[in-house]
Short mmCIF file of C-alpha atoms and ligand atoms in Angstrom, two decimals:
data_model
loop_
_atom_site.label_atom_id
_atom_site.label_comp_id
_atom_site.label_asym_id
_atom_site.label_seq_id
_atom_site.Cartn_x
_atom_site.Cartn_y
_atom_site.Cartn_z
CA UNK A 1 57.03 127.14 -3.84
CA UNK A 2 55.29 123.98 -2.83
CA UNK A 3 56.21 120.39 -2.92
CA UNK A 4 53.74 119.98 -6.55
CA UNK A 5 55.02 122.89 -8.25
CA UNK A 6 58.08 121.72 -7.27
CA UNK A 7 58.05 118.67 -8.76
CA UNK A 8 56.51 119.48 -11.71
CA UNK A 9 59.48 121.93 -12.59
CA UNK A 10 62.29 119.42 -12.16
CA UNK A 11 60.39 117.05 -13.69
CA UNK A 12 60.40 119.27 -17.04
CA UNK A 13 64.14 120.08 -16.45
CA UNK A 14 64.75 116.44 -16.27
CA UNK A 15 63.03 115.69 -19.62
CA UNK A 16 64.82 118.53 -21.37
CA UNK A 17 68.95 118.14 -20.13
CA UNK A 18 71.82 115.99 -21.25
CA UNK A 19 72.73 115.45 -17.81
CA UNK A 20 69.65 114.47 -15.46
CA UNK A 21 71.46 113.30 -13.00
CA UNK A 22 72.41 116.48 -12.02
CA UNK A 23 68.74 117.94 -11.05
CA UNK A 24 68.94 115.72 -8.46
CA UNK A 25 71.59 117.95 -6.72
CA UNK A 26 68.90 121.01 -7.14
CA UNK A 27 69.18 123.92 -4.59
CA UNK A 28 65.25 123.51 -4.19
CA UNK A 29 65.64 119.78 -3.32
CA UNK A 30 68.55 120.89 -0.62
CA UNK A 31 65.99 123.76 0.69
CA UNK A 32 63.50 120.79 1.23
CA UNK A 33 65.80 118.96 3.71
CA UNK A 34 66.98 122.01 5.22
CA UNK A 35 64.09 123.32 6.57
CA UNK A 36 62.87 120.43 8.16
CA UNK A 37 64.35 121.50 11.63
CA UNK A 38 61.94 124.52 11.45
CA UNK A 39 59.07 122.87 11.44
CA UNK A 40 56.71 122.56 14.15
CA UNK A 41 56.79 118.71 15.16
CA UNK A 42 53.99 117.88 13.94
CA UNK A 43 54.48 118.43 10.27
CA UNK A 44 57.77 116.67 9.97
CA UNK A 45 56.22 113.34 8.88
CA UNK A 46 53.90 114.53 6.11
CA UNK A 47 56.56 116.80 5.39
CA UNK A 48 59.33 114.15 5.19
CA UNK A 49 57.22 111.85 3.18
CA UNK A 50 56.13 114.37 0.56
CA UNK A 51 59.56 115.47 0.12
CA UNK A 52 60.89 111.25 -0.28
CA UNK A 53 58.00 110.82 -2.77
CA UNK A 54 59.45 113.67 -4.63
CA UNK A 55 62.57 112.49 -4.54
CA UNK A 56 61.10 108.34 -5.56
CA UNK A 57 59.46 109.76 -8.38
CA UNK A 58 62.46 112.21 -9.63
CA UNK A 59 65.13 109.21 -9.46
CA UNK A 60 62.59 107.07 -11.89
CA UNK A 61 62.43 109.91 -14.70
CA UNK A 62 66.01 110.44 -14.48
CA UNK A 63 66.60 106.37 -15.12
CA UNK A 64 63.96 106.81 -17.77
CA UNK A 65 65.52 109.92 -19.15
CA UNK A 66 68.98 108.13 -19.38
CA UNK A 67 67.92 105.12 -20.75
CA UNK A 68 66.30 107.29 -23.49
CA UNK A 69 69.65 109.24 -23.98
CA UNK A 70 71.39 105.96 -24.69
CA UNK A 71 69.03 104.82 -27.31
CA UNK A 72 69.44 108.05 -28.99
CA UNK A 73 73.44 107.78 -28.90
CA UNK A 74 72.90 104.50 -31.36
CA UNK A 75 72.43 105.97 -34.60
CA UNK A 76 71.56 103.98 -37.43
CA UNK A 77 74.29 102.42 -39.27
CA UNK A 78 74.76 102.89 -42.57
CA UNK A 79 77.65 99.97 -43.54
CA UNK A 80 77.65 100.82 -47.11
CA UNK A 81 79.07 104.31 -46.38
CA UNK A 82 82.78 105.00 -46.63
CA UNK A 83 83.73 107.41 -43.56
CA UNK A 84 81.90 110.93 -43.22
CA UNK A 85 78.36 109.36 -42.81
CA UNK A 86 79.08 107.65 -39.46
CA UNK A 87 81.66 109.52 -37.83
CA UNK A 88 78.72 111.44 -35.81
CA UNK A 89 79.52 108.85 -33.27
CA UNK A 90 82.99 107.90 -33.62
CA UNK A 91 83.27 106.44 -29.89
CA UNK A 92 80.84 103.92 -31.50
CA UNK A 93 82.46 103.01 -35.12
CA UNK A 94 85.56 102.91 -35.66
CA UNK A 95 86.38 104.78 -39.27
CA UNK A 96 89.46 102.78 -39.78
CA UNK A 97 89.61 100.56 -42.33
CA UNK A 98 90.66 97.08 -41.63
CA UNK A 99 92.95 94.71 -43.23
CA UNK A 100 93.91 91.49 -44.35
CA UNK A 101 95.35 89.45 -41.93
CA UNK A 102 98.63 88.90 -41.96
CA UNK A 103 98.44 85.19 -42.80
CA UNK A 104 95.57 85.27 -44.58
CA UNK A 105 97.46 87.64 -46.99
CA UNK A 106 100.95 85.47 -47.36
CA UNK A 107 98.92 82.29 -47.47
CA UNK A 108 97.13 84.24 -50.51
CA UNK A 109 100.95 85.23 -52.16
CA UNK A 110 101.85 81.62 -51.80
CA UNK A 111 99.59 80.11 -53.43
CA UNK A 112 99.51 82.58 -56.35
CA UNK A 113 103.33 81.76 -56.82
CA UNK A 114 102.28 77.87 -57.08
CA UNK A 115 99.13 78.46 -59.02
CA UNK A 116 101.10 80.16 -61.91
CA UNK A 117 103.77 77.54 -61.93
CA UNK A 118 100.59 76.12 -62.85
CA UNK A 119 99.24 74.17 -59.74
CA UNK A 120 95.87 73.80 -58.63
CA UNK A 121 94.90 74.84 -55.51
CA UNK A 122 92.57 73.19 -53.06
CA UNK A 123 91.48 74.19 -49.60
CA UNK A 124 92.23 71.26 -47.02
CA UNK A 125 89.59 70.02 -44.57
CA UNK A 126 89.17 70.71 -40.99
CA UNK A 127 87.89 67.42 -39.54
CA UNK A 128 88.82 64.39 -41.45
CA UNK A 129 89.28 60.95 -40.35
CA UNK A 130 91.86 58.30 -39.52
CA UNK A 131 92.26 57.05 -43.14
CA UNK A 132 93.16 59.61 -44.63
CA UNK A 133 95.44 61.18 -41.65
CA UNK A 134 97.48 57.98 -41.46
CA UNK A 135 96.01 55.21 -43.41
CA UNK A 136 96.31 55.69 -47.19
CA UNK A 137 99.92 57.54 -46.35
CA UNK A 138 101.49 54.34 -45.41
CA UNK A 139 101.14 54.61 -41.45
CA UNK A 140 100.83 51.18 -40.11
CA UNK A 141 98.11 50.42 -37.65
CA UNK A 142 99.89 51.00 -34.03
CA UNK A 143 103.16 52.73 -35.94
CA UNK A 144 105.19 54.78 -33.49
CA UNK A 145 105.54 57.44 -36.37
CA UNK A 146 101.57 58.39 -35.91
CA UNK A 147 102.61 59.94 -32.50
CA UNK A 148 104.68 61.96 -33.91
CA UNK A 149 101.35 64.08 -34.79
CA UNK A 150 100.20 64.82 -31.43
CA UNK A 151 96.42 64.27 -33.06
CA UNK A 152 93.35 65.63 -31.09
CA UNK A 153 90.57 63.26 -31.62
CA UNK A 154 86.94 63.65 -31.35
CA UNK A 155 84.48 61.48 -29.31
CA UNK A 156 83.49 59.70 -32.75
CA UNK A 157 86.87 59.24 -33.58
CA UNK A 158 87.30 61.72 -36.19
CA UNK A 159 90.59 64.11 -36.43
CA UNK A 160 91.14 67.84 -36.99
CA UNK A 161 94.00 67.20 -39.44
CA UNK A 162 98.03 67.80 -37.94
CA UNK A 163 98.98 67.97 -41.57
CA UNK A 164 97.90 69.13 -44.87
CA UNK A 165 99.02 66.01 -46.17
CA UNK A 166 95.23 64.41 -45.54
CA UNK A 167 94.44 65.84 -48.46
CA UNK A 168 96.99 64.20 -50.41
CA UNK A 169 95.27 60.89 -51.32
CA UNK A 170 91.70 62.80 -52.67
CA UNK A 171 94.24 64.72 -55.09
CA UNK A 172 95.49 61.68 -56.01
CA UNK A 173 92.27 60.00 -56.58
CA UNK A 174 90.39 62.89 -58.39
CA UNK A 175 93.67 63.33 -60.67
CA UNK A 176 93.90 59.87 -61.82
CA UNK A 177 91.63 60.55 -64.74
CA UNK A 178 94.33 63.45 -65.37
CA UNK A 179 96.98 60.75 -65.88
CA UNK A 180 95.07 58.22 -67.56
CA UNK A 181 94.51 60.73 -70.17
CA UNK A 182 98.50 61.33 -70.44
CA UNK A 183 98.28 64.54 -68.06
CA UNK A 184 99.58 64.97 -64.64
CA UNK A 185 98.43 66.07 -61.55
CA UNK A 186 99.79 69.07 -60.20
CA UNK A 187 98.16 70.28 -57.17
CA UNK A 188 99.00 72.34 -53.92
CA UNK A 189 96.43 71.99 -50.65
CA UNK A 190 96.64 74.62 -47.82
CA UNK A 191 94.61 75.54 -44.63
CA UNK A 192 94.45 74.90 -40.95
CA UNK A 193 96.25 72.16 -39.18
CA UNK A 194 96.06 71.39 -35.40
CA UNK A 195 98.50 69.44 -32.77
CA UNK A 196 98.09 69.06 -29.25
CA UNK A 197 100.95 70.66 -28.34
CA UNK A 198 101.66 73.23 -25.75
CA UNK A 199 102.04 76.39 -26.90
CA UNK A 200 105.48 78.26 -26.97
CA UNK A 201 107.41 80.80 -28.89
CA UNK A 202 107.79 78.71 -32.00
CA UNK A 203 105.06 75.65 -31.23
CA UNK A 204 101.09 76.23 -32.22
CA UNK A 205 98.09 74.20 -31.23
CA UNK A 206 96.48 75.51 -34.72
CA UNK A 207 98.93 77.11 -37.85
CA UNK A 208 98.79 77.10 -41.35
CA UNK A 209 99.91 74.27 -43.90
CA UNK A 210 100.67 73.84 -47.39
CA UNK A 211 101.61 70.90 -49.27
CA UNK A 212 102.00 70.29 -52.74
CA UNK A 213 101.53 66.77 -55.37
CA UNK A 214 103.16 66.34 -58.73
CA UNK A 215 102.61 62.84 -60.33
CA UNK A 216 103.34 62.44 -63.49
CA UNK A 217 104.93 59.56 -65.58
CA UNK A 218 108.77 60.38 -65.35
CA UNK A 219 108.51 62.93 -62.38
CA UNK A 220 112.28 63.07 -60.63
CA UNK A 221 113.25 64.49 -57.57
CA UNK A 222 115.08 67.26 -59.64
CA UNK A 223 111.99 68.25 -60.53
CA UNK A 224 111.27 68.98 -57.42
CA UNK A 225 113.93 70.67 -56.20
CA UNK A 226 113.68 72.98 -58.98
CA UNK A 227 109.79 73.51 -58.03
CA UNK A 228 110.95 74.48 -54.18
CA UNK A 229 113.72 76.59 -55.23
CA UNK A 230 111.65 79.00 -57.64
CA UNK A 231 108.98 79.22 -55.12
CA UNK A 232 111.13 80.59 -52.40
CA UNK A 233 113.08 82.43 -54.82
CA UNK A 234 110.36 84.53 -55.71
CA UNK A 235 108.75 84.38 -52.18
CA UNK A 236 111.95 85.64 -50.68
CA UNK A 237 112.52 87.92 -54.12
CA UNK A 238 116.45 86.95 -54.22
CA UNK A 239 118.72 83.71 -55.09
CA UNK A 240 118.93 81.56 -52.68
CA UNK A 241 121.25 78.31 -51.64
CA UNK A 242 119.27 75.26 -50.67
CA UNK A 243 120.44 71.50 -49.16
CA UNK A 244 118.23 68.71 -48.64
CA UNK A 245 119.20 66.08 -46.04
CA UNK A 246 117.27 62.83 -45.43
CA UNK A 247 114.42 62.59 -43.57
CA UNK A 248 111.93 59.98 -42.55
CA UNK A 249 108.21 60.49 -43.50
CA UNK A 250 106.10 57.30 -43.97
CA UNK A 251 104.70 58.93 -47.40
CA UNK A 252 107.60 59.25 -49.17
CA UNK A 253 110.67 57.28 -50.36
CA UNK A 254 113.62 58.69 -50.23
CA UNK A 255 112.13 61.78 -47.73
CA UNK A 256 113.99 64.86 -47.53
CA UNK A 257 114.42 67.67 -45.32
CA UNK A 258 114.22 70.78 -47.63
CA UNK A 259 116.50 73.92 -46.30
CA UNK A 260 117.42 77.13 -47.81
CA UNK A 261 120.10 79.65 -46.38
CA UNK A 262 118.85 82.25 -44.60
CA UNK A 263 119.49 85.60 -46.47
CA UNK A 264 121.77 88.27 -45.57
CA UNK A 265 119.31 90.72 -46.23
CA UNK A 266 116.88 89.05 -43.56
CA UNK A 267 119.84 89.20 -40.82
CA UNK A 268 121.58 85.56 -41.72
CA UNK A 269 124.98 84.36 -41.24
CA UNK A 270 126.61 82.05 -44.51
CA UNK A 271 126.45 79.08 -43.64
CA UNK A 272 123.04 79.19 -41.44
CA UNK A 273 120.42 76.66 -42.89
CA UNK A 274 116.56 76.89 -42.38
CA UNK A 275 114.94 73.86 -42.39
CA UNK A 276 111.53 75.19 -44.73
CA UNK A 277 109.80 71.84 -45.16
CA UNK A 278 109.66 67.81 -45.53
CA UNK A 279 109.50 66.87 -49.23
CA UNK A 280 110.46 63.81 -51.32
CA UNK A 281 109.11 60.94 -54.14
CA UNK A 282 105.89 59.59 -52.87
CA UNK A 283 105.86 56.22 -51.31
CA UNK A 284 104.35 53.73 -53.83
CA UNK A 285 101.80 52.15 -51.17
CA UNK A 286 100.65 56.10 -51.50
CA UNK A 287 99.93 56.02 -54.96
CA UNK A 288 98.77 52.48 -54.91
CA UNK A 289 96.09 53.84 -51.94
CA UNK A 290 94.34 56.07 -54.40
CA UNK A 291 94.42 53.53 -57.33
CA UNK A 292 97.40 54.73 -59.38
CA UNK A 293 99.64 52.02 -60.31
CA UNK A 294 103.23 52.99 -59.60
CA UNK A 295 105.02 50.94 -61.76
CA UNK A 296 103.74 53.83 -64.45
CA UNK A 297 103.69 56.92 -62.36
CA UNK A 298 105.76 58.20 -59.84
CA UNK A 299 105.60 61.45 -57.93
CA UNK A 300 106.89 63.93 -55.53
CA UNK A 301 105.27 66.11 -52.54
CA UNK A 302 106.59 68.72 -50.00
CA UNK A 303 104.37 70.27 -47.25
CA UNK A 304 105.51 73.07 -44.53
CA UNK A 305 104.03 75.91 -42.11
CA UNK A 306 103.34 78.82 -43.41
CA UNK A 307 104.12 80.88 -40.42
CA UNK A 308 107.96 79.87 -40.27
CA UNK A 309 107.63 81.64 -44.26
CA UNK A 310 106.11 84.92 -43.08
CA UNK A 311 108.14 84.70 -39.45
CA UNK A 312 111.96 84.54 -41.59
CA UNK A 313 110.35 87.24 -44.38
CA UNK A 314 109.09 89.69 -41.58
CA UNK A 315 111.37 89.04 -38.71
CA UNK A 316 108.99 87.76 -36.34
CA UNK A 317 110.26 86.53 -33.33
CA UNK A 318 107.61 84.91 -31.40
CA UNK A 319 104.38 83.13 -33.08
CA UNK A 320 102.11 83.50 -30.73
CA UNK A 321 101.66 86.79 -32.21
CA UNK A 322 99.58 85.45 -35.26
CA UNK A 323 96.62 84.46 -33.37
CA UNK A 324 97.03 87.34 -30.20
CA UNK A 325 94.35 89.92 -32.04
CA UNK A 326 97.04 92.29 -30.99
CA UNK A 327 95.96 95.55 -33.45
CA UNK A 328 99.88 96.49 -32.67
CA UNK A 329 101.18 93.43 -34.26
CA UNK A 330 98.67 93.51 -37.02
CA UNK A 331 98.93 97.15 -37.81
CA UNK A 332 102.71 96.63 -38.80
CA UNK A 333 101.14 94.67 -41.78
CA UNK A 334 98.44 97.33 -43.02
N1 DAH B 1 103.19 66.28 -43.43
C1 DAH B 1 104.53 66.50 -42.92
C2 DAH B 1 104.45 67.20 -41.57
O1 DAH B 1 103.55 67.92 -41.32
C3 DAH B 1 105.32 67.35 -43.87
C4 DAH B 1 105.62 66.64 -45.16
C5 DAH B 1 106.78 65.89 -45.28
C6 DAH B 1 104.74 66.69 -46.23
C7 DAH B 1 107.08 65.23 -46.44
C8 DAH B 1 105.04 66.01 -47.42
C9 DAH B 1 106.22 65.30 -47.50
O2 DAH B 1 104.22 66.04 -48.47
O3 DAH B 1 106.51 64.67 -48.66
O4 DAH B 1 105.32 67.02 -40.78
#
């Protein structure tokens, strides 16, 4: 067979096979090299070049051949169907169906259990500025309690919040029509916070928040303790035995350390407290900062991380887990 007919055969093979590659390997392509010791001198060169042309000109269908095997392997997506109609290429799209994440989902129960005590809820903010970080909740300029907060800063001077309570003083505003009218506010604010922290088993640079206002005009701090109780009552699903014990936070007078006992059924020993969150009646400079006069209302707030919640309910030992991706972490919550 000559060097054309050749050619033209693998060529066709080529276009026709899953696996081009492997024409390359052809006996007929061996043959060519093989005989080239046979030949009379004189014919080696045209010989050797006809036979590299061939082999040029075989490589660049093969790429082209692959390449068009590829394309085909993308099939069109159809991302309204359920399963069946994609599973032709299963390396490709994964038929599983995903989930809620883990926090997104307990962030969700908690603030069902507050919105049908009858809270609103509210979404904090993700960049907000120095006023209402520290300002309007009583920080004094140059306080050593605003480095407690480990704050990241942009170049403008803005601040990813380190608490939900940034959001406290627009509830307070927005619900003093609520009051004047012989309402109350009742309001819970949740989303991301952010410290510039290192990062460790039970430390975050980014976690979850929630915090929660009452005003009202004869609001106690009963009240409030009755509020936190039923919530992690029916959080946790069982009684539980709480203690407060002071606490300093420049929003709130008296502040309190909020703690419940961890339950046997969730591996606790009597007598071990959890420390849940930082509550107490809100400072009157607070109220005063959002125009509420607090000679004639007086409140309460709490706010806490949500991971500590899910970490006690689901025995969680490390957080890092929350933000790994790891589908062996998440999967135990599908
Ligand atoms: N914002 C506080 C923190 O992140 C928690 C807190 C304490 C919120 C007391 C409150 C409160 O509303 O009254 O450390």
């Amino acid at each position: 067979m000559n060097i054309d007919q050749l050619r033209s055969e693998l060529l066709e093979r080529i276009s026709t096979t899953d696996q081009p590659r492997e024409v390359l390997k052809a006996e007929e392509i061996k043959q060519l090299y093989a005989v080239i010791p046979t030949l009379d001198p004189s014919e080696r060169g045209p010989h050797g070049k006809a036979v590299n042309e061939l082999k040029l000109a075989l490589e660049s269908a093969v790429a082209e051949r692959e390449a068009a095997l590829e394309d085909d392997a993308i099939m069109p997506l159809d991302v309204t169907a359920p399963w069946d109609v994609n599973t032709r290429a299963p390396h490709l799209l994964p038929t599983e169906q995903g989930t809620q994440h883990p926090l997104t989902r307990e962030l969700e129960n908690v603030i069902d259990i507050f919105t049908r005590m009858g809270f609103e809820a509210i979404e904090s903010r993700q960049i907000d500025d120095d006023e209402h970080m520290f300002g309007s909740l009583n920080f004094p300029e140059n306080h050593p309690a605003r480095d407690g907060y480990d704050t990241f800063r942009t170049e403008e001077g803005f601040i990813p919040p380190a608490h939900t309570s940034t959001m406290q003083n627009r509830i307070l505003k927005d619900g003093k029509a609520k009051l004047e009218a012989g309402g109350q506010i009742a309001a819970v604010s949740y989303g991301r916070v952010f410290r510039n922290e290192d990062v460790d088993a039970t430390h975050e640079h980014t976690f979850y928040q929630c915090e929660g206002v009452f005003v009202s005009r004869d609001a106690t701090l009963g009240n409030m303790l009755g509020t936190l109780r039923s919530f992690f009552e029916v959080y946790y699903g069982q009684k539980l035995k709480i203690k407060t014990q002071p606490a300093y936070f420049p929003f709130v007078e008296p502040g309190l350390e909020f703690a419940i006992e961890k339950p046997a059924a969730l591996g606790g020993k009597p007598g071990e407290w959890l420390e849940m969150l930082g509550c107490g009646m809100i400072h009157p400079n607070v109220l005063k900062s959002a125009g509420i006069d607090p000679t004639v209302y007086r409140g309460f707030a709490w706010g806490g991380g949500i991971e500590r919640l899910v970490m006690l309910k689901y025995g969680i030992e490390d957080l890092r887990h929350f933000e790994s991706a790891k589908l062996q972490f998440l999967r135990k919550f599908a």
